[in-house]
Amino acid sequence: MDGPRVARAEALLGLLGVFGRDGDVEPGPLTVAHAEESAIDVIADLLHWLRAHGCDPESALDRAQAHFEAELTEAA
């Protein structure tokens, strides 16, 4: 799967120094596993940010999951 959302996520992980398409190192199982853990940390950070700004993190997570699943369905 590819597209603007994947590119944006890879750019964000690249800013964290974790993963990126244009890096010198070919992504392997270890770098992908490290990127996965970093992505989970970013998601948790965003949920904390939402809560700190008076938003409902659970609702935001549910909506994000719904968007993700709808986009998968559209792509299929």
mmCIF file of C-alpha atoms in Angstrom:
data_model
loop_
_atom_site.group_PDB
_atom_site.id
_atom_site.type_symbol
_atom_site.label_atom_id
_atom_site.label_comp_id
_atom_site.label_asym_id
_atom_site.label_seq_id
_atom_site.Cartn_x
_atom_site.Cartn_y
_atom_site.Cartn_z
ATOM 1 C CA MET A 1 0.000 0.000 0.000
ATOM 2 C CA ASP A 2 1.301 3.397 -0.926
ATOM 3 C CA GLY A 3 -0.003 6.917 -1.279
ATOM 4 C CA PRO A 4 0.052 10.316 0.370
ATOM 5 C CA ARG A 5 -0.872 9.032 3.828
ATOM 6 C CA VAL A 6 1.922 6.449 3.792
ATOM 7 C CA ALA A 7 4.369 9.066 2.508
ATOM 8 C CA ARG A 8 3.287 11.478 5.258
ATOM 9 C CA ALA A 9 3.741 8.809 7.934
ATOM 10 C CA GLU A 10 7.182 7.919 6.572
ATOM 11 C CA ALA A 11 8.136 11.607 6.569
ATOM 12 C CA LEU A 12 7.036 11.911 10.204
ATOM 13 C CA LEU A 13 8.998 8.813 11.193
ATOM 14 C CA GLY A 14 11.921 10.197 9.204
ATOM 15 C CA LEU A 15 11.786 13.373 11.308
ATOM 16 C CA LEU A 16 12.103 11.126 14.338
ATOM 17 C CA GLY A 17 15.154 9.559 12.722
ATOM 18 C CA VAL A 18 13.491 6.180 12.485
ATOM 19 C CA PHE A 19 12.531 5.337 8.942
ATOM 20 C CA GLY A 20 12.338 6.818 5.502
ATOM 21 C CA ARG A 21 12.344 5.852 1.853
ATOM 22 C CA ASP A 22 15.257 8.045 0.934
ATOM 23 C CA GLY A 23 17.580 6.852 3.699
ATOM 24 C CA ASP A 24 20.885 5.147 3.061
ATOM 25 C CA VAL A 25 19.764 2.016 4.906
ATOM 26 C CA GLU A 26 17.383 -0.416 3.254
ATOM 27 C CA PRO A 27 14.433 -1.033 5.597
ATOM 28 C CA GLY A 28 14.672 -4.503 7.088
ATOM 29 C CA PRO A 29 12.749 -6.352 9.780
ATOM 30 C CA LEU A 30 14.613 -4.601 12.601
ATOM 31 C CA THR A 31 14.135 -1.075 11.213
ATOM 32 C CA VAL A 32 10.475 -1.785 10.436
ATOM 33 C CA ALA A 33 9.936 -3.131 13.980
ATOM 34 C CA HIS A 34 11.634 -0.032 15.411
ATOM 35 C CA ALA A 35 9.469 2.192 13.191
ATOM 36 C CA GLU A 36 6.361 0.324 14.343
ATOM 37 C CA GLU A 37 7.195 1.013 17.989
ATOM 38 C CA SER A 38 7.876 4.661 17.159
ATOM 39 C CA ALA A 39 4.576 4.931 15.284
ATOM 40 C CA ILE A 40 2.748 3.526 18.325
ATOM 41 C CA ASP A 41 4.514 6.088 20.518
ATOM 42 C CA VAL A 42 3.457 8.890 18.134
ATOM 43 C CA ILE A 43 -0.157 7.693 18.226
ATOM 44 C CA ALA A 44 -0.057 7.656 22.036
ATOM 45 C CA ASP A 45 1.477 11.151 22.059
ATOM 46 C CA LEU A 46 -1.306 12.403 19.781
ATOM 47 C CA LEU A 47 -3.942 10.892 22.070
ATOM 48 C CA HIS A 48 -2.344 12.721 25.023
ATOM 49 C CA TRP A 49 -2.314 15.928 22.960
ATOM 50 C CA LEU A 50 -6.007 15.529 22.141
ATOM 51 C CA ARG A 51 -6.868 14.981 25.819
ATOM 52 C CA ALA A 52 -4.790 17.985 26.896
ATOM 53 C CA HIS A 53 -6.785 20.133 24.468
ATOM 54 C CA GLY A 54 -10.173 18.997 25.730
ATOM 55 C CA CYS A 55 -10.870 16.445 23.005
ATOM 56 C CA ASP A 56 -12.016 12.876 23.530
ATOM 57 C CA PRO A 57 -9.089 10.626 22.535
ATOM 58 C CA GLU A 58 -11.290 7.510 22.422
ATOM 59 C CA SER A 59 -13.671 9.149 19.972
ATOM 60 C CA ALA A 60 -10.782 10.430 17.857
ATOM 61 C CA LEU A 61 -9.241 6.957 17.775
ATOM 62 C CA ASP A 62 -12.586 5.427 16.746
ATOM 63 C CA ARG A 63 -12.991 8.008 13.979
ATOM 64 C CA ALA A 64 -9.421 7.454 12.764
ATOM 65 C CA GLN A 65 -10.048 3.690 12.642
ATOM 66 C CA ALA A 66 -13.274 4.269 10.681
ATOM 67 C CA HIS A 67 -11.445 6.521 8.188
ATOM 68 C CA PHE A 68 -8.680 3.938 7.818
ATOM 69 C CA GLU A 69 -11.122 1.086 7.186
ATOM 70 C CA ALA A 70 -13.177 3.150 4.729
ATOM 71 C CA GLU A 71 -10.060 3.998 2.740
ATOM 72 C CA LEU A 72 -9.052 0.318 2.669
ATOM 73 C CA THR A 73 -12.502 -0.582 1.364
ATOM 74 C CA GLU A 74 -12.322 2.114 -1.318
ATOM 75 C CA ALA A 75 -8.881 0.915 -2.403
ATOM 76 C CA ALA A 76 -10.030 -2.701 -2.755
#
